[in-house]
Amino acid sequence: MFSVTEIPTRTHPLQLREEFLTGHRCKISPERLSRGLDTVYSPPPAVPDCPFCRDRIFSVTPTFPDGKRICIGESVTFPNLFPFAEWHTVTVITKRHHAEEFSAAEIRDAMVSQIQSLADAEGYKSINWNYLPSAGASIAHPHLQGLADRRPPYTAEKYLIGGLRYLLKHGTRYWDDLVQQERESPRYLFGDELFWYAHHVPLGEREVRCIIPASCTEDFLPYLDSFVEGLLRILQFYRNLGTHAFNMSLFFDRSVNRNGFSAFCSVISRINPNASSTSDSAFMERLHGEPVILTLPEEFARNLRNGTRV
Ligand SMILES: [Zn+2]
């Protein structure tokens, strides 16, 4: 399902990996970790007049056409004022402006709100999370973002088209074969019905994927509790490693399709917020489309399975 090519250098080991289904490539250079670019985590400073804090959220955020917002538990959901999709909703997860950790109930309520906010939308849906400014959160107050568009996100489209092509060629679902292979691999993390593993050709640092036995948002609800439990476990492990910022995307097929697609979640860790604006996205990630990864997926998975604290 992927190839590994060792690239000769005069100094440190370097791998080029390529995923056959999507053509996605990355480079893995474990020795770059020793440069220690990430800083020790410290919480971002409080910002006055946050639009997502309770004293402002119900006056400055927009409402849905019926004049309401969706409120489940502490979560509050409303349309994005500056959308970058045909449907773009925002779910503020908690009252707390800054949260180091989240309860399962908080994440579950927020996810249910997201699914509800996208229920009337057609097209391809995704639920997304940028946590902390260094991961791209323009408002630090923790929030999810739901998108729905008539065309799938670029990443999801690669798997939708590739997975269908795979099914026609092999007569088996790509996702079943992937799970079967990864279960026996050093990248397996945990889970069975929901399958968690360190992806073999990562999109970003310490990428974890969860393969879900559902294709669209409607089918996902029965698995939500199990999903939240797994996600919180991954985020705890990131924190154990000292890395707090992350991105998450959960990709779904259109409701009407039954092409053997499995919804999946991708989570990557990001550099901690830092005073010098050091970034973990440079020309390789932004222009070449070939991210430089520092952590070997097999090494990451071994540490997580062993419960290593760093
Ligand atoms: Zn706030």
PDB file of C-alpha atoms and ligand atoms in Angstrom:
ATOM      1  CA  MET A   1       0.000   0.000   0.000  1.00  0.00           C
ATOM      2  CA  PHE A   2       3.040   2.265   0.222  1.00  0.00           C
ATOM      3  CA  SER A   3       6.710   2.292  -0.676  1.00  0.00           C
ATOM      4  CA  VAL A   4       9.742   3.313   1.350  1.00  0.00           C
ATOM      5  CA  THR A   5      12.849   4.533  -0.450  1.00  0.00           C
ATOM      6  CA  GLU A   6      15.989   5.220   1.536  1.00  0.00           C
ATOM      7  CA  ILE A   7      17.649   8.342   0.165  1.00  0.00           C
ATOM      8  CA  PRO A   8      21.414   8.414   0.528  1.00  0.00           C
ATOM      9  CA  THR A   9      22.704  11.501   2.324  1.00  0.00           C
ATOM     10  CA  ARG A  10      26.141  12.185   3.730  1.00  0.00           C
ATOM     11  CA  THR A  11      24.817  12.772   7.206  1.00  0.00           C
ATOM     12  CA  HIS A  12      21.507  11.471   8.503  1.00  0.00           C
ATOM     13  CA  PRO A  13      18.961   8.812   7.442  1.00  0.00           C
ATOM     14  CA  LEU A  14      16.228  10.058   5.116  1.00  0.00           C
ATOM     15  CA  GLN A  15      13.206   8.212   3.728  1.00  0.00           C
ATOM     16  CA  LEU A  16      10.835   9.009   0.910  1.00  0.00           C
ATOM     17  CA  ARG A  17       7.452   7.349   1.398  1.00  0.00           C
ATOM     18  CA  GLU A  18       4.642   7.147  -1.153  1.00  0.00           C
ATOM     19  CA  GLU A  19       1.082   5.967  -0.658  1.00  0.00           C
ATOM     20  CA  PHE A  20      -0.054   4.055  -3.755  1.00  0.00           C
ATOM     21  CA  LEU A  21      -3.799   4.821  -3.533  1.00  0.00           C
ATOM     22  CA  THR A  22      -3.453   8.606  -3.429  1.00  0.00           C
ATOM     23  CA  GLY A  23       0.073   9.259  -4.703  1.00  0.00           C
ATOM     24  CA  HIS A  24       0.706  11.236  -1.498  1.00  0.00           C
ATOM     25  CA  ARG A  25       4.409  11.486  -0.623  1.00  0.00           C
ATOM     26  CA  CYS A  26       6.340  12.617   2.400  1.00  0.00           C
ATOM     27  CA  LYS A  27       9.913  12.619   3.600  1.00  0.00           C
ATOM     28  CA  ILE A  28      10.878  11.320   7.014  1.00  0.00           C
ATOM     29  CA  SER A  29      14.006  12.610   8.701  1.00  0.00           C
ATOM     30  CA  PRO A  30      14.064  11.393  12.322  1.00  0.00           C
ATOM     31  CA  GLU A  31      17.356  13.126  13.143  1.00  0.00           C
ATOM     32  CA  ARG A  32      15.748  16.536  12.657  1.00  0.00           C
ATOM     33  CA  LEU A  33      13.927  15.935  15.947  1.00  0.00           C
ATOM     34  CA  SER A  34      17.260  16.443  17.716  1.00  0.00           C
ATOM     35  CA  ARG A  35      17.264  20.084  16.589  1.00  0.00           C
ATOM     36  CA  GLY A  36      14.626  20.658  19.286  1.00  0.00           C
ATOM     37  CA  LEU A  37      12.756  23.431  17.476  1.00  0.00           C
ATOM     38  CA  ASP A  38       9.554  22.985  19.479  1.00  0.00           C
ATOM     39  CA  THR A  39       9.387  25.088  22.603  1.00  0.00           C
ATOM     40  CA  VAL A  40       8.104  24.110  26.020  1.00  0.00           C
ATOM     41  CA  TYR A  41       4.359  24.606  26.056  1.00  0.00           C
ATOM     42  CA  SER A  42       2.878  27.580  27.800  1.00  0.00           C
ATOM     43  CA  PRO A  43      -0.799  28.551  27.475  1.00  0.00           C
ATOM     44  CA  PRO A  44      -1.601  31.421  25.105  1.00  0.00           C
ATOM     45  CA  PRO A  45      -2.287  34.775  26.793  1.00  0.00           C
ATOM     46  CA  ALA A  46      -5.884  35.748  27.499  1.00  0.00           C
ATOM     47  CA  VAL A  47      -7.436  38.019  24.869  1.00  0.00           C
ATOM     48  CA  PRO A  48      -9.992  40.673  25.804  1.00  0.00           C
ATOM     49  CA  ASP A  49     -13.333  40.755  23.982  1.00  0.00           C
ATOM     50  CA  CYS A  50     -13.270  37.149  22.782  1.00  0.00           C
ATOM     51  CA  PRO A  51     -16.424  36.690  20.637  1.00  0.00           C
ATOM     52  CA  PHE A  52     -16.771  33.076  21.805  1.00  0.00           C
ATOM     53  CA  CYS A  53     -16.780  33.827  25.550  1.00  0.00           C
ATOM     54  CA  ARG A  54     -20.169  33.711  27.248  1.00  0.00           C
ATOM     55  CA  ASP A  55     -20.486  37.462  27.763  1.00  0.00           C
ATOM     56  CA  ARG A  56     -20.409  38.067  24.001  1.00  0.00           C
ATOM     57  CA  ILE A  57     -21.258  34.850  22.157  1.00  0.00           C
ATOM     58  CA  PHE A  58     -25.028  35.354  22.108  1.00  0.00           C
ATOM     59  CA  SER A  59     -24.768  38.947  20.908  1.00  0.00           C
ATOM     60  CA  VAL A  60     -21.966  38.950  18.330  1.00  0.00           C
ATOM     61  CA  THR A  61     -22.258  35.552  16.605  1.00  0.00           C
ATOM     62  CA  PRO A  62     -24.777  35.008  13.781  1.00  0.00           C
ATOM     63  CA  THR A  63     -27.825  32.750  13.990  1.00  0.00           C
ATOM     64  CA  PHE A  64     -29.266  30.182  11.609  1.00  0.00           C
ATOM     65  CA  PRO A  65     -32.151  31.306   9.324  1.00  0.00           C
ATOM     66  CA  ASP A  66     -34.669  30.387  12.065  1.00  0.00           C
ATOM     67  CA  GLY A  67     -33.023  32.978  14.326  1.00  0.00           C
ATOM     68  CA  LYS A  68     -31.539  30.345  16.653  1.00  0.00           C
ATOM     69  CA  ARG A  69     -28.226  28.782  17.559  1.00  0.00           C
ATOM     70  CA  ILE A  70     -27.818  25.098  18.450  1.00  0.00           C
ATOM     71  CA  CYS A  71     -27.051  24.697  22.158  1.00  0.00           C
ATOM     72  CA  ILE A  72     -26.209  21.227  23.478  1.00  0.00           C
ATOM     73  CA  GLY A  73     -24.526  20.999  26.874  1.00  0.00           C
ATOM     74  CA  GLU A  74     -21.982  23.821  26.962  1.00  0.00           C
ATOM     75  CA  SER A  75     -21.553  23.839  23.185  1.00  0.00           C
ATOM     76  CA  VAL A  76     -22.974  26.647  21.057  1.00  0.00           C
ATOM     77  CA  THR A  77     -23.206  26.308  17.262  1.00  0.00           C
ATOM     78  CA  PHE A  78     -23.865  28.964  14.621  1.00  0.00           C
ATOM     79  CA  PRO A  79     -23.015  29.720  10.975  1.00  0.00           C
ATOM     80  CA  ASN A  80     -19.502  30.967  10.234  1.00  0.00           C
ATOM     81  CA  LEU A  81     -19.593  34.698   9.508  1.00  0.00           C
ATOM     82  CA  PHE A  82     -16.695  34.284   7.048  1.00  0.00           C
ATOM     83  CA  PRO A  83     -17.382  30.920   5.370  1.00  0.00           C
ATOM     84  CA  PHE A  84     -15.006  29.040   3.112  1.00  0.00           C
ATOM     85  CA  ALA A  85     -17.583  26.394   2.148  1.00  0.00           C
ATOM     86  CA  GLU A  86     -21.198  26.403   0.973  1.00  0.00           C
ATOM     87  CA  TRP A  87     -22.127  25.397   4.514  1.00  0.00           C
ATOM     88  CA  HIS A  88     -19.687  26.380   7.210  1.00  0.00           C
ATOM     89  CA  THR A  89     -20.672  26.140  10.852  1.00  0.00           C
ATOM     90  CA  VAL A  90     -18.774  26.830  14.061  1.00  0.00           C
ATOM     91  CA  THR A  91     -19.242  24.988  17.355  1.00  0.00           C
ATOM     92  CA  VAL A  92     -17.761  26.611  20.443  1.00  0.00           C
ATOM     93  CA  ILE A  93     -17.015  23.579  22.600  1.00  0.00           C
ATOM     94  CA  THR A  94     -16.965  24.977  26.113  1.00  0.00           C
ATOM     95  CA  LYS A  95     -17.551  28.077  28.215  1.00  0.00           C
ATOM     96  CA  ARG A  96     -13.881  28.062  29.125  1.00  0.00           C
ATOM     97  CA  HIS A  97     -11.844  30.453  27.004  1.00  0.00           C
ATOM     98  CA  HIS A  98      -8.813  28.251  27.414  1.00  0.00           C
ATOM     99  CA  ALA A  99      -9.059  24.533  28.058  1.00  0.00           C
ATOM    100  CA  GLU A 100      -6.050  22.265  28.497  1.00  0.00           C
ATOM    101  CA  GLU A 101      -8.189  19.153  28.575  1.00  0.00           C
ATOM    102  CA  PHE A 102     -11.730  18.267  27.547  1.00  0.00           C
ATOM    103  CA  SER A 103     -14.248  15.861  28.996  1.00  0.00           C
ATOM    104  CA  ALA A 104     -15.798  13.170  26.834  1.00  0.00           C
ATOM    105  CA  ALA A 105     -19.194  14.836  27.342  1.00  0.00           C
ATOM    106  CA  GLU A 106     -17.878  18.187  26.073  1.00  0.00           C
ATOM    107  CA  ILE A 107     -16.504  16.702  22.869  1.00  0.00           C
ATOM    108  CA  ARG A 108     -19.534  14.472  22.355  1.00  0.00           C
ATOM    109  CA  ASP A 109     -21.966  17.400  22.740  1.00  0.00           C
ATOM    110  CA  ALA A 110     -19.898  19.503  20.346  1.00  0.00           C
ATOM    111  CA  MET A 111     -19.746  16.707  17.758  1.00  0.00           C
ATOM    112  CA  VAL A 112     -23.507  16.095  17.962  1.00  0.00           C
ATOM    113  CA  SER A 113     -24.024  19.841  17.467  1.00  0.00           C
ATOM    114  CA  GLN A 114     -21.770  19.804  14.428  1.00  0.00           C
ATOM    115  CA  ILE A 115     -23.630  16.885  12.858  1.00  0.00           C
ATOM    116  CA  GLN A 116     -26.943  18.568  13.591  1.00  0.00           C
ATOM    117  CA  SER A 117     -25.734  21.856  12.076  1.00  0.00           C
ATOM    118  CA  LEU A 118     -24.831  20.053   8.840  1.00  0.00           C
ATOM    119  CA  ALA A 119     -27.975  17.911   8.711  1.00  0.00           C
ATOM    120  CA  ASP A 120     -29.744  20.016   6.085  1.00  0.00           C
ATOM    121  CA  ALA A 121     -26.641  20.522   3.986  1.00  0.00           C
ATOM    122  CA  GLU A 122     -26.036  18.515   0.867  1.00  0.00           C
ATOM    123  CA  GLY A 123     -22.687  17.373  -0.390  1.00  0.00           C
ATOM    124  CA  TYR A 124     -19.533  16.202   1.260  1.00  0.00           C
ATOM    125  CA  LYS A 125     -19.133  16.997   4.928  1.00  0.00           C
ATOM    126  CA  SER A 126     -16.195  17.258   7.277  1.00  0.00           C
ATOM    127  CA  ILE A 127     -15.752  18.147  10.941  1.00  0.00           C
ATOM    128  CA  ASN A 128     -12.541  19.947  11.756  1.00  0.00           C
ATOM    129  CA  TRP A 129     -10.551  21.346  14.661  1.00  0.00           C
ATOM    130  CA  ASN A 130      -7.581  23.716  14.831  1.00  0.00           C
ATOM    131  CA  TYR A 131      -6.444  23.772  18.464  1.00  0.00           C
ATOM    132  CA  LEU A 132      -4.266  26.741  19.483  1.00  0.00           C
ATOM    133  CA  PRO A 133      -3.038  29.612  17.288  1.00  0.00           C
ATOM    134  CA  SER A 134       0.096  27.750  16.160  1.00  0.00           C
ATOM    135  CA  ALA A 135      -2.266  25.173  14.585  1.00  0.00           C
ATOM    136  CA  GLY A 136      -4.120  27.917  12.712  1.00  0.00           C
ATOM    137  CA  ALA A 137      -6.860  28.783  15.203  1.00  0.00           C
ATOM    138  CA  SER A 138      -7.623  32.455  14.526  1.00  0.00           C
ATOM    139  CA  ILE A 139      -9.715  32.530  17.726  1.00  0.00           C
ATOM    140  CA  ALA A 140      -8.046  30.654  20.560  1.00  0.00           C
ATOM    141  CA  HIS A 141     -11.331  29.768  22.311  1.00  0.00           C
ATOM    142  CA  PRO A 142     -11.707  26.034  21.431  1.00  0.00           C
ATOM    143  CA  HIS A 143     -14.121  25.424  18.560  1.00  0.00           C
ATOM    144  CA  LEU A 144     -14.953  22.892  15.858  1.00  0.00           C
ATOM    145  CA  GLN A 145     -15.764  23.774  12.266  1.00  0.00           C
ATOM    146  CA  GLY A 146     -18.163  21.877  10.027  1.00  0.00           C
ATOM    147  CA  LEU A 147     -17.929  22.154   6.247  1.00  0.00           C
ATOM    148  CA  ALA A 148     -20.211  20.899   3.492  1.00  0.00           C
ATOM    149  CA  ASP A 149     -19.499  21.403  -0.194  1.00  0.00           C
ATOM    150  CA  ARG A 150     -20.696  19.924  -3.452  1.00  0.00           C
ATOM    151  CA  ARG A 151     -17.138  18.779  -4.130  1.00  0.00           C
ATOM    152  CA  PRO A 152     -15.254  16.805  -1.474  1.00  0.00           C
ATOM    153  CA  PRO A 153     -12.140  18.232   0.177  1.00  0.00           C
ATOM    154  CA  TYR A 154      -9.005  17.470  -1.873  1.00  0.00           C
ATOM    155  CA  THR A 155      -7.768  14.835   0.575  1.00  0.00           C
ATOM    156  CA  ALA A 156     -11.138  13.074   0.858  1.00  0.00           C
ATOM    157  CA  GLU A 157     -11.577  13.129  -2.916  1.00  0.00           C
ATOM    158  CA  LYS A 158      -8.302  11.248  -3.397  1.00  0.00           C
ATOM    159  CA  TYR A 159      -9.613   8.467  -1.154  1.00  0.00           C
ATOM    160  CA  LEU A 160     -13.166   8.512  -2.571  1.00  0.00           C
ATOM    161  CA  ILE A 161     -11.919   8.128  -6.145  1.00  0.00           C
ATOM    162  CA  GLY A 162      -9.004   5.865  -5.257  1.00  0.00           C
ATOM    163  CA  GLY A 163     -11.185   3.651  -3.063  1.00  0.00           C
ATOM    164  CA  LEU A 164     -13.779   3.184  -5.806  1.00  0.00           C
ATOM    165  CA  ARG A 165     -11.085   2.392  -8.344  1.00  0.00           C
ATOM    166  CA  TYR A 166      -9.593  -0.079  -5.865  1.00  0.00           C
ATOM    167  CA  LEU A 167     -12.986  -1.770  -5.354  1.00  0.00           C
ATOM    168  CA  LEU A 168     -13.534  -2.147  -9.099  1.00  0.00           C
ATOM    169  CA  LYS A 169     -10.037  -3.507  -9.651  1.00  0.00           C
ATOM    170  CA  HIS A 170      -9.690  -5.870  -6.681  1.00  0.00           C
ATOM    171  CA  GLY A 171     -13.288  -6.633  -5.741  1.00  0.00           C
ATOM    172  CA  THR A 172     -12.501  -5.789  -2.113  1.00  0.00           C
ATOM    173  CA  ARG A 173     -12.900  -2.562  -0.134  1.00  0.00           C
ATOM    174  CA  TYR A 174      -9.679  -0.586   0.220  1.00  0.00           C
ATOM    175  CA  TRP A 175     -10.572   0.133   3.834  1.00  0.00           C
ATOM    176  CA  ASP A 176     -10.973  -3.541   4.767  1.00  0.00           C
ATOM    177  CA  ASP A 177      -7.636  -4.397   3.195  1.00  0.00           C
ATOM    178  CA  LEU A 178      -5.982  -1.389   4.874  1.00  0.00           C
ATOM    179  CA  VAL A 179      -7.249  -2.388   8.328  1.00  0.00           C
ATOM    180  CA  GLN A 180      -6.217  -5.977   7.785  1.00  0.00           C
ATOM    181  CA  GLN A 181      -2.692  -4.894   6.844  1.00  0.00           C
ATOM    182  CA  GLU A 182      -2.271  -2.261   9.556  1.00  0.00           C
ATOM    183  CA  ARG A 183      -3.594  -4.536  12.312  1.00  0.00           C
ATOM    184  CA  GLU A 184      -0.511  -6.715  11.861  1.00  0.00           C
ATOM    185  CA  SER A 185       1.859  -3.768  11.414  1.00  0.00           C
ATOM    186  CA  PRO A 186       4.033  -1.916  13.959  1.00  0.00           C
ATOM    187  CA  ARG A 187       1.760   1.112  13.379  1.00  0.00           C
ATOM    188  CA  TYR A 188      -1.336  -0.373  15.017  1.00  0.00           C
ATOM    189  CA  LEU A 189      -2.474   1.633  18.062  1.00  0.00           C
ATOM    190  CA  PHE A 190      -5.762   0.340  19.454  1.00  0.00           C
ATOM    191  CA  GLY A 191      -9.406  -0.391  18.684  1.00  0.00           C
ATOM    192  CA  ASP A 192     -11.211  -2.871  16.535  1.00  0.00           C
ATOM    193  CA  GLU A 193     -14.583  -1.597  15.365  1.00  0.00           C
ATOM    194  CA  LEU A 194     -13.040   1.865  15.239  1.00  0.00           C
ATOM    195  CA  PHE A 195      -9.517   1.236  14.073  1.00  0.00           C
ATOM    196  CA  TRP A 196      -6.746   3.588  15.253  1.00  0.00           C
ATOM    197  CA  TYR A 197      -3.257   3.490  13.740  1.00  0.00           C
ATOM    198  CA  ALA A 198      -0.286   5.736  12.927  1.00  0.00           C
ATOM    199  CA  HIS A 199      -0.648   6.431   9.219  1.00  0.00           C
ATOM    200  CA  HIS A 200       2.169   4.988   7.132  1.00  0.00           C
ATOM    201  CA  VAL A 201       2.697   8.041   4.861  1.00  0.00           C
ATOM    202  CA  PRO A 202       1.837  10.871   7.248  1.00  0.00           C
ATOM    203  CA  LEU A 203       0.241  14.142   6.172  1.00  0.00           C
ATOM    204  CA  GLY A 204       1.820  15.790   9.218  1.00  0.00           C
ATOM    205  CA  GLU A 205       3.729  15.140  12.418  1.00  0.00           C
ATOM    206  CA  ARG A 206       2.600  12.123  14.478  1.00  0.00           C
ATOM    207  CA  GLU A 207      -0.420  11.542  12.257  1.00  0.00           C
ATOM    208  CA  VAL A 208      -3.010   9.212  13.726  1.00  0.00           C
ATOM    209  CA  ARG A 209      -5.953   7.935  11.720  1.00  0.00           C
ATOM    210  CA  CYS A 210      -9.181   6.359  12.807  1.00  0.00           C
ATOM    211  CA  ILE A 211     -11.071   4.261  10.268  1.00  0.00           C
ATOM    212  CA  ILE A 212     -14.797   4.381  11.029  1.00  0.00           C
ATOM    213  CA  PRO A 213     -17.321   1.686   9.994  1.00  0.00           C
ATOM    214  CA  ALA A 214     -19.663   4.337   8.583  1.00  0.00           C
ATOM    215  CA  SER A 215     -19.566   6.512   5.497  1.00  0.00           C
ATOM    216  CA  CYS A 216     -21.762   9.536   6.207  1.00  0.00           C
ATOM    217  CA  THR A 217     -22.576  11.658   9.254  1.00  0.00           C
ATOM    218  CA  GLU A 218     -25.936   9.933   9.830  1.00  0.00           C
ATOM    219  CA  ASP A 219     -24.263   6.518  10.170  1.00  0.00           C
ATOM    220  CA  PHE A 220     -21.543   7.890  12.448  1.00  0.00           C
ATOM    221  CA  LEU A 221     -23.662   8.643  15.534  1.00  0.00           C
ATOM    222  CA  PRO A 222     -23.664   5.075  16.986  1.00  0.00           C
ATOM    223  CA  TYR A 223     -19.846   5.188  17.033  1.00  0.00           C
ATOM    224  CA  LEU A 224     -19.507   8.657  18.523  1.00  0.00           C
ATOM    225  CA  ASP A 225     -18.789   7.641  22.133  1.00  0.00           C
ATOM    226  CA  SER A 226     -16.087   5.224  21.067  1.00  0.00           C
ATOM    227  CA  PHE A 227     -14.615   7.834  18.723  1.00  0.00           C
ATOM    228  CA  VAL A 228     -14.447  10.494  21.441  1.00  0.00           C
ATOM    229  CA  GLU A 229     -12.773   8.071  23.835  1.00  0.00           C
ATOM    230  CA  GLY A 230     -10.088   7.267  21.245  1.00  0.00           C
ATOM    231  CA  LEU A 231      -9.551  10.905  20.283  1.00  0.00           C
ATOM    232  CA  LEU A 232      -9.066  11.977  23.913  1.00  0.00           C
ATOM    233  CA  ARG A 233      -6.548   9.168  24.320  1.00  0.00           C
ATOM    234  CA  ILE A 234      -4.521  10.464  21.353  1.00  0.00           C
ATOM    235  CA  LEU A 235      -4.656  14.068  22.625  1.00  0.00           C
ATOM    236  CA  GLN A 236      -3.490  12.923  26.065  1.00  0.00           C
ATOM    237  CA  PHE A 237      -0.560  11.155  24.472  1.00  0.00           C
ATOM    238  CA  TYR A 238       0.348  14.285  22.500  1.00  0.00           C
ATOM    239  CA  ARG A 239       0.334  16.243  25.777  1.00  0.00           C
ATOM    240  CA  ASN A 240       2.540  13.577  27.378  1.00  0.00           C
ATOM    241  CA  LEU A 241       5.020  14.274  24.589  1.00  0.00           C
ATOM    242  CA  GLY A 242       4.839  18.006  25.387  1.00  0.00           C
ATOM    243  CA  THR A 243       3.041  18.905  22.156  1.00  0.00           C
ATOM    244  CA  HIS A 244      -0.314  20.590  22.691  1.00  0.00           C
ATOM    245  CA  ALA A 245      -1.425  22.105  19.378  1.00  0.00           C
ATOM    246  CA  PHE A 246      -3.082  19.883  16.789  1.00  0.00           C
ATOM    247  CA  ASN A 247      -5.295  19.754  13.710  1.00  0.00           C
ATOM    248  CA  MET A 248      -8.100  17.251  13.220  1.00  0.00           C
ATOM    249  CA  SER A 249     -10.295  16.498  10.218  1.00  0.00           C
ATOM    250  CA  LEU A 250     -13.056  13.933  10.014  1.00  0.00           C
ATOM    251  CA  PHE A 251     -14.083  13.233   6.415  1.00  0.00           C
ATOM    252  CA  PHE A 252     -17.452  11.846   5.295  1.00  0.00           C
ATOM    253  CA  ASP A 253     -19.008  10.727   2.023  1.00  0.00           C
ATOM    254  CA  ARG A 254     -22.279  12.164   0.709  1.00  0.00           C
ATOM    255  CA  SER A 255     -25.325  10.571   2.273  1.00  0.00           C
ATOM    256  CA  VAL A 256     -26.585   9.185  -1.011  1.00  0.00           C
ATOM    257  CA  ASN A 257     -23.394   7.371  -1.940  1.00  0.00           C
ATOM    258  CA  ARG A 258     -22.657   3.767  -1.134  1.00  0.00           C
ATOM    259  CA  ASN A 259     -19.349   3.259  -2.832  1.00  0.00           C
ATOM    260  CA  GLY A 260     -17.671   1.385  -0.028  1.00  0.00           C
ATOM    261  CA  PHE A 261     -16.057   4.497   1.473  1.00  0.00           C
ATOM    262  CA  SER A 262     -15.186   4.493   5.165  1.00  0.00           C
ATOM    263  CA  ALA A 263     -15.297   7.808   6.951  1.00  0.00           C
ATOM    264  CA  PHE A 264     -11.952   8.507   8.566  1.00  0.00           C
ATOM    265  CA  CYS A 265     -10.356  10.928  10.965  1.00  0.00           C
ATOM    266  CA  SER A 266      -6.853  12.330  10.684  1.00  0.00           C
ATOM    267  CA  VAL A 267      -5.127  14.043  13.620  1.00  0.00           C
ATOM    268  CA  ILE A 268      -1.677  15.648  13.450  1.00  0.00           C
ATOM    269  CA  SER A 269       0.324  17.368  16.160  1.00  0.00           C
ATOM    270  CA  ARG A 270       1.591  20.894  15.555  1.00  0.00           C
ATOM    271  CA  ILE A 271       4.355  23.029  16.982  1.00  0.00           C
ATOM    272  CA  ASN A 272       3.517  24.737  20.294  1.00  0.00           C
ATOM    273  CA  PRO A 273       2.686  28.454  20.273  1.00  0.00           C
ATOM    274  CA  ASN A 274       5.986  30.351  20.505  1.00  0.00           C
ATOM    275  CA  ALA A 275       7.126  33.953  20.779  1.00  0.00           C
ATOM    276  CA  SER A 276       9.372  33.899  17.693  1.00  0.00           C
ATOM    277  CA  SER A 277       6.597  32.646  15.365  1.00  0.00           C
ATOM    278  CA  THR A 278       8.654  29.597  14.440  1.00  0.00           C
ATOM    279  CA  SER A 279       6.475  27.536  12.098  1.00  0.00           C
ATOM    280  CA  ASP A 280       6.295  23.843  11.311  1.00  0.00           C
ATOM    281  CA  SER A 281       4.907  24.544   7.824  1.00  0.00           C
ATOM    282  CA  ALA A 282       7.442  25.739   5.275  1.00  0.00           C
ATOM    283  CA  PHE A 283       8.034  25.374   1.517  1.00  0.00           C
ATOM    284  CA  MET A 284       7.937  21.597   1.629  1.00  0.00           C
ATOM    285  CA  GLU A 285       4.520  21.539   3.279  1.00  0.00           C
ATOM    286  CA  ARG A 286       2.993  24.584   1.543  1.00  0.00           C
ATOM    287  CA  LEU A 287       4.514  24.588  -1.940  1.00  0.00           C
ATOM    288  CA  HIS A 288       5.988  21.146  -2.626  1.00  0.00           C
ATOM    289  CA  GLY A 289       3.037  19.319  -1.049  1.00  0.00           C
ATOM    290  CA  GLU A 290       5.530  16.837   0.388  1.00  0.00           C
ATOM    291  CA  PRO A 291       5.723  17.295   4.158  1.00  0.00           C
ATOM    292  CA  VAL A 292       8.922  16.682   6.084  1.00  0.00           C
ATOM    293  CA  ILE A 293       8.054  14.409   8.989  1.00  0.00           C
ATOM    294  CA  LEU A 294      10.307  13.980  12.019  1.00  0.00           C
ATOM    295  CA  THR A 295       8.683  11.092  13.854  1.00  0.00           C
ATOM    296  CA  LEU A 296       8.635   7.626  12.300  1.00  0.00           C
ATOM    297  CA  PRO A 297       5.026   6.318  12.471  1.00  0.00           C
ATOM    298  CA  GLU A 298       6.319   2.968  13.746  1.00  0.00           C
ATOM    299  CA  GLU A 299       8.279   4.683  16.539  1.00  0.00           C
ATOM    300  CA  PHE A 300       5.307   6.852  17.522  1.00  0.00           C
ATOM    301  CA  ALA A 301       2.989   3.820  17.665  1.00  0.00           C
ATOM    302  CA  ARG A 302       5.473   1.807  19.726  1.00  0.00           C
ATOM    303  CA  ASN A 303       5.752   4.611  22.284  1.00  0.00           C
ATOM    304  CA  LEU A 304       1.995   5.071  22.507  1.00  0.00           C
ATOM    305  CA  ARG A 305       1.384   1.339  22.941  1.00  0.00           C
ATOM    306  CA  ASN A 306       4.065   1.211  25.636  1.00  0.00           C
ATOM    307  CA  GLY A 307       2.566   4.258  27.342  1.00  0.00           C
ATOM    308  CA  THR A 308       5.909   6.084  27.154  1.00  0.00           C
ATOM    309  CA  ARG A 309       6.027   9.430  28.911  1.00  0.00           C
ATOM    310  CA  VAL A 310       8.662  11.786  27.571  1.00  0.00           C
TER     311      VAL A 310
HETATM  312 ZN    ZN B   1     -13.241  33.112  24.744  1.00  0.00          ZN
END
